[in-house]
Tab-separated table of C-alpha atoms in Angstrom:
chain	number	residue	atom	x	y	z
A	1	UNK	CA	134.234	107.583	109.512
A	2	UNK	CA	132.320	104.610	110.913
A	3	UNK	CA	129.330	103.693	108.053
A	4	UNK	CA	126.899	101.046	108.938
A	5	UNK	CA	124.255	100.250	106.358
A	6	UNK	CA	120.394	99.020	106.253
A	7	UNK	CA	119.262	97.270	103.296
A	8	UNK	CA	115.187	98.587	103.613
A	9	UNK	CA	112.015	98.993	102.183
A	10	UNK	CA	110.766	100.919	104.484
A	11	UNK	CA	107.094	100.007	103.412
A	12	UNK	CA	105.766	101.906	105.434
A	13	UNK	CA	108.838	102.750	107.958
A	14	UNK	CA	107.774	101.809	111.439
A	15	UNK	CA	108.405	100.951	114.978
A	16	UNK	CA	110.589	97.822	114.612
A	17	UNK	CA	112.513	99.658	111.360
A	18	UNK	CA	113.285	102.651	113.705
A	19	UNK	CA	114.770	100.166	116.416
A	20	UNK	CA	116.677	98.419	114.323
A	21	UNK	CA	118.273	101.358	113.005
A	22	UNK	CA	119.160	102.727	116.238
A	23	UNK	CA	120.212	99.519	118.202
A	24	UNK	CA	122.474	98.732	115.454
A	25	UNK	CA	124.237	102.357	115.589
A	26	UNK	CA	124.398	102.067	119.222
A	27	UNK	CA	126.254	98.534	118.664
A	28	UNK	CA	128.721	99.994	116.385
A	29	UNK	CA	128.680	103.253	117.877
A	30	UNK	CA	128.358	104.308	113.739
A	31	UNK	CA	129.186	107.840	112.597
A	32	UNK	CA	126.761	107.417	109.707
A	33	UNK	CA	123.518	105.535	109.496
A	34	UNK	CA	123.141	104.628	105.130
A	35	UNK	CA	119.820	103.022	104.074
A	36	UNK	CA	120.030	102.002	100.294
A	37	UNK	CA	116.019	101.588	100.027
A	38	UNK	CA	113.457	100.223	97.210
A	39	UNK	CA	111.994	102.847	95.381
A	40	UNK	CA	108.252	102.680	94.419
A	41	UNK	CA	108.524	99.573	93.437
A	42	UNK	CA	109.564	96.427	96.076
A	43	UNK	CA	110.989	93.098	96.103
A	44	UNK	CA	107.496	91.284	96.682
A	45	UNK	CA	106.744	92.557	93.191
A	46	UNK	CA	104.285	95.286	94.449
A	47	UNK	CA	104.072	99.219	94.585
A	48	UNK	CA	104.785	100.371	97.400
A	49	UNK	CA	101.937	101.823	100.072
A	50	UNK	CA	103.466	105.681	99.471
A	51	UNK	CA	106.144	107.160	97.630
A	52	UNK	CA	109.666	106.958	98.109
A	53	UNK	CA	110.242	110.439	99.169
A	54	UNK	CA	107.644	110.315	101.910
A	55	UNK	CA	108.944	106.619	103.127
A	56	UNK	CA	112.752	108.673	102.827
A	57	UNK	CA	111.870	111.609	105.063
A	58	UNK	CA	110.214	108.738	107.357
A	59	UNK	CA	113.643	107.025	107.752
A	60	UNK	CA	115.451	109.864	108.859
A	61	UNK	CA	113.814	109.846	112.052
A	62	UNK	CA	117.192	107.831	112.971
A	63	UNK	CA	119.095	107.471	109.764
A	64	UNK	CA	121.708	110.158	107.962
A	65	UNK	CA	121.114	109.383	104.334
A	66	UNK	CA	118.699	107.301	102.238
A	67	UNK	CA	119.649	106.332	98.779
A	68	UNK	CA	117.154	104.746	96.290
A	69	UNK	CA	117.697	101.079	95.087
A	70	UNK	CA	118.052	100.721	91.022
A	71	UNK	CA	114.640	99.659	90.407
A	72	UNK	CA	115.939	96.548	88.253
A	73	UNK	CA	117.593	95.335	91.661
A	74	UNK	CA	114.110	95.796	94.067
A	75	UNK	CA	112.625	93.301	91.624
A	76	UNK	CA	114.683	90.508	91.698
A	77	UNK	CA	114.982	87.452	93.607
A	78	UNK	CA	116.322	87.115	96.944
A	79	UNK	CA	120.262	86.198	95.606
A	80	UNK	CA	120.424	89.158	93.210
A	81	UNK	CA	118.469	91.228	95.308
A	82	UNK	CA	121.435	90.807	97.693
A	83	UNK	CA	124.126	90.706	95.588
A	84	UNK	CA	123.546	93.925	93.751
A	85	UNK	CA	122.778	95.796	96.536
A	86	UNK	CA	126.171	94.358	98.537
A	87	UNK	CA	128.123	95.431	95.282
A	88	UNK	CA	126.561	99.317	95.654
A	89	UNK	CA	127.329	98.797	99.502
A	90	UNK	CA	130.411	97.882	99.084
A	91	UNK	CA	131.753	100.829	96.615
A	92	UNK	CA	130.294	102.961	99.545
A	93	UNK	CA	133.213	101.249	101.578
A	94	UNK	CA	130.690	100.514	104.415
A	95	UNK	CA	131.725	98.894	107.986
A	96	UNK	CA	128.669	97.121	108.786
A	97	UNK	CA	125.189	96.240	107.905
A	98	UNK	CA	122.756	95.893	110.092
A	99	UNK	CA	119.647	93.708	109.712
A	100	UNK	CA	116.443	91.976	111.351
A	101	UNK	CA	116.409	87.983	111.885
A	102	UNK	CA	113.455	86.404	113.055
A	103	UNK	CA	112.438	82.969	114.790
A	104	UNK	CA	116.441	82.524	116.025
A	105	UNK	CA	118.785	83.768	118.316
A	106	UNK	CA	121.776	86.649	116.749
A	107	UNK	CA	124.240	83.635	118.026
A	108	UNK	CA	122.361	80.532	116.509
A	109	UNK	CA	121.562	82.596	112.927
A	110	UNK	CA	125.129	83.004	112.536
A	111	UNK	CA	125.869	79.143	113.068
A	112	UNK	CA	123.164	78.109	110.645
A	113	UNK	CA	124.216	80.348	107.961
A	114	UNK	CA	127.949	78.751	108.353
A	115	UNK	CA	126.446	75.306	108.367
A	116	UNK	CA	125.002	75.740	105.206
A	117	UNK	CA	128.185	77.261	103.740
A	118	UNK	CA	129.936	74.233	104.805
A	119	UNK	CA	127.921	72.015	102.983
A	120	UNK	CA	126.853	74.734	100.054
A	121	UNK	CA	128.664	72.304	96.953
A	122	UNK	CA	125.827	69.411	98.255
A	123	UNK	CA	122.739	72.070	98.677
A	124	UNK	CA	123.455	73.049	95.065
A	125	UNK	CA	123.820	69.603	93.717
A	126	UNK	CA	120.314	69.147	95.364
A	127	UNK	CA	118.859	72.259	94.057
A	128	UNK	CA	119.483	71.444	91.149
A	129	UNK	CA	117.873	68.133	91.361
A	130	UNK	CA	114.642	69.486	92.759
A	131	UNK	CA	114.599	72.392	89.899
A	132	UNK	CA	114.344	69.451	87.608
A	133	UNK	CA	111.642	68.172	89.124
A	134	UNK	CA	109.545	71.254	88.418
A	135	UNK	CA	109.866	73.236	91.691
A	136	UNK	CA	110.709	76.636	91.953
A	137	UNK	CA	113.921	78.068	92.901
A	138	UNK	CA	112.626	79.126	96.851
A	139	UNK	CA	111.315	75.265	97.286
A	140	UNK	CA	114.148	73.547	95.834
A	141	UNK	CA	116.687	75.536	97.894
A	142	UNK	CA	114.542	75.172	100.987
A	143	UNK	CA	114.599	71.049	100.628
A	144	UNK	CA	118.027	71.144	99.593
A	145	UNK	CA	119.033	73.036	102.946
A	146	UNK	CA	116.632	72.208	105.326
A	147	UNK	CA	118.569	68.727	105.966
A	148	UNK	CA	121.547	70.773	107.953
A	149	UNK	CA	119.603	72.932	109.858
A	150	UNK	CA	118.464	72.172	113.214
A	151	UNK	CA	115.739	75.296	113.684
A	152	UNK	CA	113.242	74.461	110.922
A	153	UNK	CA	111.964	77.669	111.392
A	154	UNK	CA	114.897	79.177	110.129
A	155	UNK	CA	113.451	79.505	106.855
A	156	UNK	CA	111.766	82.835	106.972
A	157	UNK	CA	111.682	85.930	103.895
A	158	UNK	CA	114.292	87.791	106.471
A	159	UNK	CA	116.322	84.961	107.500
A	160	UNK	CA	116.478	83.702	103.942
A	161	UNK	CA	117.737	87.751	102.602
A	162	UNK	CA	119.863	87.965	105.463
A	163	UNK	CA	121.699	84.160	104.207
A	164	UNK	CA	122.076	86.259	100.904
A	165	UNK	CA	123.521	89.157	101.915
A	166	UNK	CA	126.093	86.988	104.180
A	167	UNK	CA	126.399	85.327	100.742
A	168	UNK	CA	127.484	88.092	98.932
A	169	UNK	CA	129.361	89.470	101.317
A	170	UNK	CA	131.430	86.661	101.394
A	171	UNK	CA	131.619	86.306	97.402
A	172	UNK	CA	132.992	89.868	97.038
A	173	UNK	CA	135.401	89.345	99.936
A	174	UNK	CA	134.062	92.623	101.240
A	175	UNK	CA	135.587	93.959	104.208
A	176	UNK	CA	131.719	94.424	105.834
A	177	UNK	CA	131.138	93.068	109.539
A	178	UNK	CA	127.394	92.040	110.348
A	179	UNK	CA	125.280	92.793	112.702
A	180	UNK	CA	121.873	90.888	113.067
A	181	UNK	CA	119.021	92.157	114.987
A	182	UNK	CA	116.608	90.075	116.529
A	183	UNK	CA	113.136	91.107	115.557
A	184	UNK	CA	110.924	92.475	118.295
A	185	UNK	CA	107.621	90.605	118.324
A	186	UNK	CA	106.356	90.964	115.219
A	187	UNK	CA	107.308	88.478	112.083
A	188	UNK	CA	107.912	89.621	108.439
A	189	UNK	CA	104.181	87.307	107.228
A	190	UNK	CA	101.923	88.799	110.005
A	191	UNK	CA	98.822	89.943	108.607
A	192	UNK	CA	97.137	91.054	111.909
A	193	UNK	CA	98.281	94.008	114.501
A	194	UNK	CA	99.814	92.652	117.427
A	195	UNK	CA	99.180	93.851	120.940
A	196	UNK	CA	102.448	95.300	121.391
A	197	UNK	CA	103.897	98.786	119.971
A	198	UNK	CA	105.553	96.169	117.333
A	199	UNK	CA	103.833	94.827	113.697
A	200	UNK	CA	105.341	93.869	110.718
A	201	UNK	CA	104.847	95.731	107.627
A	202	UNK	CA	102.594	93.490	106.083
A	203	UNK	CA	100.414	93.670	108.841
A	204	UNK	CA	100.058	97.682	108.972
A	205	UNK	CA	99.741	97.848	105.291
A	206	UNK	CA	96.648	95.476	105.416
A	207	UNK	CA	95.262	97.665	108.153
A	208	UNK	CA	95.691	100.879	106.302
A	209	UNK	CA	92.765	102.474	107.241
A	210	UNK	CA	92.464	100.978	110.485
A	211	UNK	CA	93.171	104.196	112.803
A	212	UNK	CA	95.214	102.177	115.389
A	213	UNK	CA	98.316	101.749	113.211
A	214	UNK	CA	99.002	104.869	114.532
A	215	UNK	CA	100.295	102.717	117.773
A	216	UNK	CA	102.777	100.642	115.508
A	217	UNK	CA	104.558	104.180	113.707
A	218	UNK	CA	106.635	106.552	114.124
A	219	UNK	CA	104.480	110.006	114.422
A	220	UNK	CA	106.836	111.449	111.478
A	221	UNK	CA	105.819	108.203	109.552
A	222	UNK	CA	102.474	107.974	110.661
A	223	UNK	CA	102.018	112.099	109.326
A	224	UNK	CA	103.766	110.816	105.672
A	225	UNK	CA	101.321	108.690	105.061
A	226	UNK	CA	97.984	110.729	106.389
A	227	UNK	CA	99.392	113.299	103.686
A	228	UNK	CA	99.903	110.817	100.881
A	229	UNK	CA	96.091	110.017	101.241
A	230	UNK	CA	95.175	113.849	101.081
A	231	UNK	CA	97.443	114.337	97.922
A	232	UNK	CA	95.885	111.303	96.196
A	233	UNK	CA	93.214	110.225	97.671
A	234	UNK	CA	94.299	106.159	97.584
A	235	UNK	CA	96.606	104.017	98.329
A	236	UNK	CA	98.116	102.163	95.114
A	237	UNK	CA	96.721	98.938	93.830
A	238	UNK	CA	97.719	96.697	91.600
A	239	UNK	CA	94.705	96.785	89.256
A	240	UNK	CA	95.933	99.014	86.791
A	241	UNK	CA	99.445	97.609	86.252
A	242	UNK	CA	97.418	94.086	85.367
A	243	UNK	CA	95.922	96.229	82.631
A	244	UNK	CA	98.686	97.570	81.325
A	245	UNK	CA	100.232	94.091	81.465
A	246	UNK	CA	97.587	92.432	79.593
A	247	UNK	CA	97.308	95.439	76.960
A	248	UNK	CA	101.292	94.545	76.460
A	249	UNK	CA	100.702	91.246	76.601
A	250	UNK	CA	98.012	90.239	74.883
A	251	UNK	CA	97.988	93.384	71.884
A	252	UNK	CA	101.028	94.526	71.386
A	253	UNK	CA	102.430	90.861	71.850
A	254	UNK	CA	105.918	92.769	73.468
A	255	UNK	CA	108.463	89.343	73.716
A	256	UNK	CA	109.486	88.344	77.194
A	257	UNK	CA	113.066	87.038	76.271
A	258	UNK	CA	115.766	88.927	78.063
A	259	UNK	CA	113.420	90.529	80.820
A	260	UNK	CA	114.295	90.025	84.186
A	261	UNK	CA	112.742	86.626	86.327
A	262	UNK	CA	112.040	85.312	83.077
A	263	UNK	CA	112.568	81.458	81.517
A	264	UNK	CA	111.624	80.100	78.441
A	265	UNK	CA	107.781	78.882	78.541
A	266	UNK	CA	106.381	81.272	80.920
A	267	UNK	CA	105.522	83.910	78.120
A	268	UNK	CA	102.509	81.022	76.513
A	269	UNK	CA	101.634	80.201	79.938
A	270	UNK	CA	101.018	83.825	81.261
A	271	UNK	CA	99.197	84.698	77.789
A	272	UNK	CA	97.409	81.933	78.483
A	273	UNK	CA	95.913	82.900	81.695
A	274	UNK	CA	95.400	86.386	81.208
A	275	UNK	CA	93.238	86.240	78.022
A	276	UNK	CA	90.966	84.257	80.643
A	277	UNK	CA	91.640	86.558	84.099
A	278	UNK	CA	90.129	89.824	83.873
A	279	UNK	CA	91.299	90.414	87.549
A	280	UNK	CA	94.694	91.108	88.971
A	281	UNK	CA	93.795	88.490	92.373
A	282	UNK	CA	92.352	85.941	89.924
A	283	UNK	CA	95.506	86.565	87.259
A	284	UNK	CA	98.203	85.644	90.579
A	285	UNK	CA	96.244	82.997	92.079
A	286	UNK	CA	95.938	80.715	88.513
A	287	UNK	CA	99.408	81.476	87.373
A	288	UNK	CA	100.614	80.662	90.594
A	289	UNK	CA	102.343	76.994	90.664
A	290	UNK	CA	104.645	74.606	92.146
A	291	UNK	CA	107.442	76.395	89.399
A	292	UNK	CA	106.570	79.953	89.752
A	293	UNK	CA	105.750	81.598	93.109
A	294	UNK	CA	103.664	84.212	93.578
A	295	UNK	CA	106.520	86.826	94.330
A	296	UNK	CA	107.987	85.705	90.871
A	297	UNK	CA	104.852	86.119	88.795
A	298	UNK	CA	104.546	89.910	90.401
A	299	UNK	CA	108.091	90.571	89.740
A	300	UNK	CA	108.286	89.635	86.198
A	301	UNK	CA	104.795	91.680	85.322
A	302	UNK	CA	106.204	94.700	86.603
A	303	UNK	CA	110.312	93.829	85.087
A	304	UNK	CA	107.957	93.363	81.810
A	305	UNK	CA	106.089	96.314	81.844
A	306	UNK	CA	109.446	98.273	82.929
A	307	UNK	CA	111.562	96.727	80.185
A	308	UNK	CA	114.277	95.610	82.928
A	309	UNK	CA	116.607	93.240	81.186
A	310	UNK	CA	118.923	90.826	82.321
A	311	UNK	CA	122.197	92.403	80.914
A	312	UNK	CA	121.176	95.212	83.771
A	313	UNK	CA	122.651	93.032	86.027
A	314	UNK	CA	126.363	93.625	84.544
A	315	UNK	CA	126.344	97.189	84.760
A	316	UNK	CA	129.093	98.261	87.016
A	317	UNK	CA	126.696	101.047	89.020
A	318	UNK	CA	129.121	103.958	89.844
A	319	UNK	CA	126.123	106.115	91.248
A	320	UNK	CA	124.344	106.987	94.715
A	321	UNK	CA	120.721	108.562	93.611
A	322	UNK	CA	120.144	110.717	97.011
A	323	UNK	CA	116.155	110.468	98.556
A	324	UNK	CA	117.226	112.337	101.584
A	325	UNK	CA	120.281	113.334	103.794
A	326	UNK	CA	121.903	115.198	106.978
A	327	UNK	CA	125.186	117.177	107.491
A	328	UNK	CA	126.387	113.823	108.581
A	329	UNK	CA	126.156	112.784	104.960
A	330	UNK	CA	127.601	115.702	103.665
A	331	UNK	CA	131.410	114.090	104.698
A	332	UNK	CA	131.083	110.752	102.940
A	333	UNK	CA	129.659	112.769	99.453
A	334	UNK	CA	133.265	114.370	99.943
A	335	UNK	CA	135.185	111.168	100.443
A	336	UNK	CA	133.604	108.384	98.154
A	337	UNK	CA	134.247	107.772	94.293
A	338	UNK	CA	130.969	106.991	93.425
A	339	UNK	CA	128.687	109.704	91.435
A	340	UNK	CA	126.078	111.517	93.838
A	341	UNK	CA	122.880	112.046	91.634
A	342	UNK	CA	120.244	114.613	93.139
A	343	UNK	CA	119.169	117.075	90.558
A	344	UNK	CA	118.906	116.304	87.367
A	345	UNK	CA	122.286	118.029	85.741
A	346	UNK	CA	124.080	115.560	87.952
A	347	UNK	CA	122.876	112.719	85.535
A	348	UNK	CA	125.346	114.473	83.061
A	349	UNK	CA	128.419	112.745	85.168
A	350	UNK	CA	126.767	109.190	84.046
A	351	UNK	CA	128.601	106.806	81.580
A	352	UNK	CA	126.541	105.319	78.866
A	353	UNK	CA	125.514	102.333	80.683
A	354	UNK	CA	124.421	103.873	84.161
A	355	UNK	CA	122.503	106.353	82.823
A	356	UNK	CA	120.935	103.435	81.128
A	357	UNK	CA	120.327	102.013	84.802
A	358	UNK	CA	118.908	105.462	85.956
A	359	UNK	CA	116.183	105.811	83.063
A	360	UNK	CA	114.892	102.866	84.251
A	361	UNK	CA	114.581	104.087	87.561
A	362	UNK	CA	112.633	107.273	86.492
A	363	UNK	CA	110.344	105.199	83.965
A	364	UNK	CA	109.295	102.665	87.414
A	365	UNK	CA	108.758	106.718	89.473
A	366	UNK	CA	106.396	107.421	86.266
A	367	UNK	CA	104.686	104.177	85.981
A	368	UNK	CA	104.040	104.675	89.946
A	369	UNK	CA	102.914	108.058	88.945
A	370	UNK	CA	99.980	106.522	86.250
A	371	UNK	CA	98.832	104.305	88.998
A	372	UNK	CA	98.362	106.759	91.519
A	373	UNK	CA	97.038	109.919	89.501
A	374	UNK	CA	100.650	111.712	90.218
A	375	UNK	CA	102.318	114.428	87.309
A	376	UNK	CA	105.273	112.789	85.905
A	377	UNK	CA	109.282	113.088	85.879
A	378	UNK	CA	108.654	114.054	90.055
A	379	UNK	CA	112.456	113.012	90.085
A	380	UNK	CA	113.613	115.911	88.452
A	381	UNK	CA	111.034	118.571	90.370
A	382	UNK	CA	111.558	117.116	94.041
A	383	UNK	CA	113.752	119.142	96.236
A	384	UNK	CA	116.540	117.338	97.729
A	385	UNK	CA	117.596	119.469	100.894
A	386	UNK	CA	119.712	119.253	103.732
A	387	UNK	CA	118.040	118.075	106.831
A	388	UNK	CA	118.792	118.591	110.362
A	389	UNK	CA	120.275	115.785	112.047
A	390	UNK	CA	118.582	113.720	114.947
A	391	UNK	CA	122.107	112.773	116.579
């Protein structure tokens, strides 16, 4: 059995995911179409637009299964983000993963990637040199590479998770071919809708309510989200996690050592600024510097609030929690080693230290569920059921 894998959020699933997905099956000629995707949470440090379930039965327009990401791993940096989710990927015994590039030909990403490679021992020495100066880990790395790169505009969020999972893939030795997709149109920062039947994410996310992302979805997807806003009445924001942060923060004093995208200082600093900032917007923008990035600041509130720690990220994960799946699936539950996790007596099959890791994931589903008004523990209610297949 051929497996090809997508590394996805999926926030919300659209035209250009949905192309992706079936280009790269067509180049592999794949029996099996995986998507290991963030769960309510994402890597940007934000909650995602609807919940994972609906964003799962999206995917399936064109994928076979869609697992959900240990919540501790969507909330990381670029490096771990990739690295934990090649380790999952790998235990899976995949062929290929798939994923978008932007701003650079399929050929020419490939040579940059082993350019830097080549001269990784020097990009480090000067990563390190620019972390001492004060700068944060995304512009030291950037200044440090930019040097041997001939496409300046190499540098994207895609580019630089698609360097990663390369990276990984090479420190594991993994036995995983790539296959890089050249974005159509649209690029990962676009705010506005393009003209074409192709916008990023971020763009149809700021234009939730605007009736003509309907033109840049899937109908299936498009549907998902239409009933997310009956059953809830809003999209998420991320007012009330601010709240929660600064009750933690500033009242219960909770200590910051040990929590994910953490270092020593930041707890006085964020204090700091939020016994000032009674707004989220206000909080980001003044505790955003030349050290911390926005996408940092996010990620550590919510890894805070979660209580996801580093030693998380030595847990050997011997589980698969299932979002949605086809008969296609149905052969690879039969044939891999790894623990398949979709109602909750299956949890009883967990060691110590993964169900450790999958607690966590249900706390982040009920901390989405505060936010948006939902009942909690919806992992252990949610029917997980066999659908029919699209190929």
């Amino acid at each position: 059995m051929k497996k090809l894998a997508i590394i996805s959020e999926y926030n919300p699933f659209h035209n250009g995911h949905n192309y992706i997905q079936k280009k790269s099956r067509k180049i592999t000629n794949a029996d099996i179409v995986i998507a290991i995707m963030s769960g309510d949470f994402v890597q940007r440090g934000e909650i995602s637009l609807i919940d994972k379930y609906k964003r799962a039965n999206s995917a399936m327009l064109s994928a076979d299964l869609v697992i959900e990401m240990p919540s501790f791993i969507s909330l990381q940096a670029a490096n771990l983000f990739a690295r934990k989710n090649i380790e999952i990927l790998n235990k899976l015994e995949i062929d290929y993963l798939a994923f978008g590039i932007e701003n650079i030909s399929e050929k020419n990403f490939l040579k940059t990637c082993e350019k830097i490679f080549e001269n990784e021992n020097r990009i480090n020495i000067d990563t390190k040199n620019f972390l001492d100066e004060g700068m944060s880990f995304a512009k030291a790395s950037y200044l440090a590479s930019i040097k041997y790169i001939e496409n300046k505009e190499f540098f994207s969020a895609n580019n630089i998770l698609a360097l990663e999972y390369l990276r990984a893939i090479k420190k594991l030795n993994a036995n995983i071919e790539i296959v890089p997709i050249k974005r159509k149109n649209s690029m990962n920062k676009d705010v506005e809708l393009r003209k074409d039947s192709f916008s990023s994410s971020s763009s149809i996310r700021n234009n939730i309510e605007n009736i003509k992302i309907k033109d840049y979805l899937p109908s299936l997807s498009y549907n998902y989200i239409k009933k997310f806003k009956n059953e809830y009445n809003i999209f998420p924001r991320n007012d009330l996690l601010y709240e929660l942060f600064r009750y933690k923060i500033l009242i219960e004093e909770k200590n910051m050592n040990d929590i994910l995208c953490y270092e020593d200082g930041m707890e006085n600093y964020l204090k700091k600024i939020a016994k000032d900032e009674i707004f989220y917007k206000d909080f980001i923008k003044n505790s955003t510097s030349q050290r911390f990035t926005k996408s940092r600041i996010k990620r550590l509130m919510i890894n805070y609030l979660l209580e996801n720690k580093t030693l998380l990220n030595e847990v050997d994960i011997n589980f698969i929690k299932v979002l949605a799946f086809n008969e296609n699936a149905t052969k690879l539950f039969k044939e891999t080693n790894l623990n398949i996790i979709m109602q909750k007596k299956d949890i009883d099959k967990l060691n110590k230290e993964n169900k450790i890791i999958f607690e966590q994931m249900i706390k982040a589903s009920n901390l989405y569920s505060m936010v948006i008004g939902r009942q909690f523990d919806i992992d252990y209610r949610e029917k997980i059921s066999i659908k029919k297949s699209s190929y």
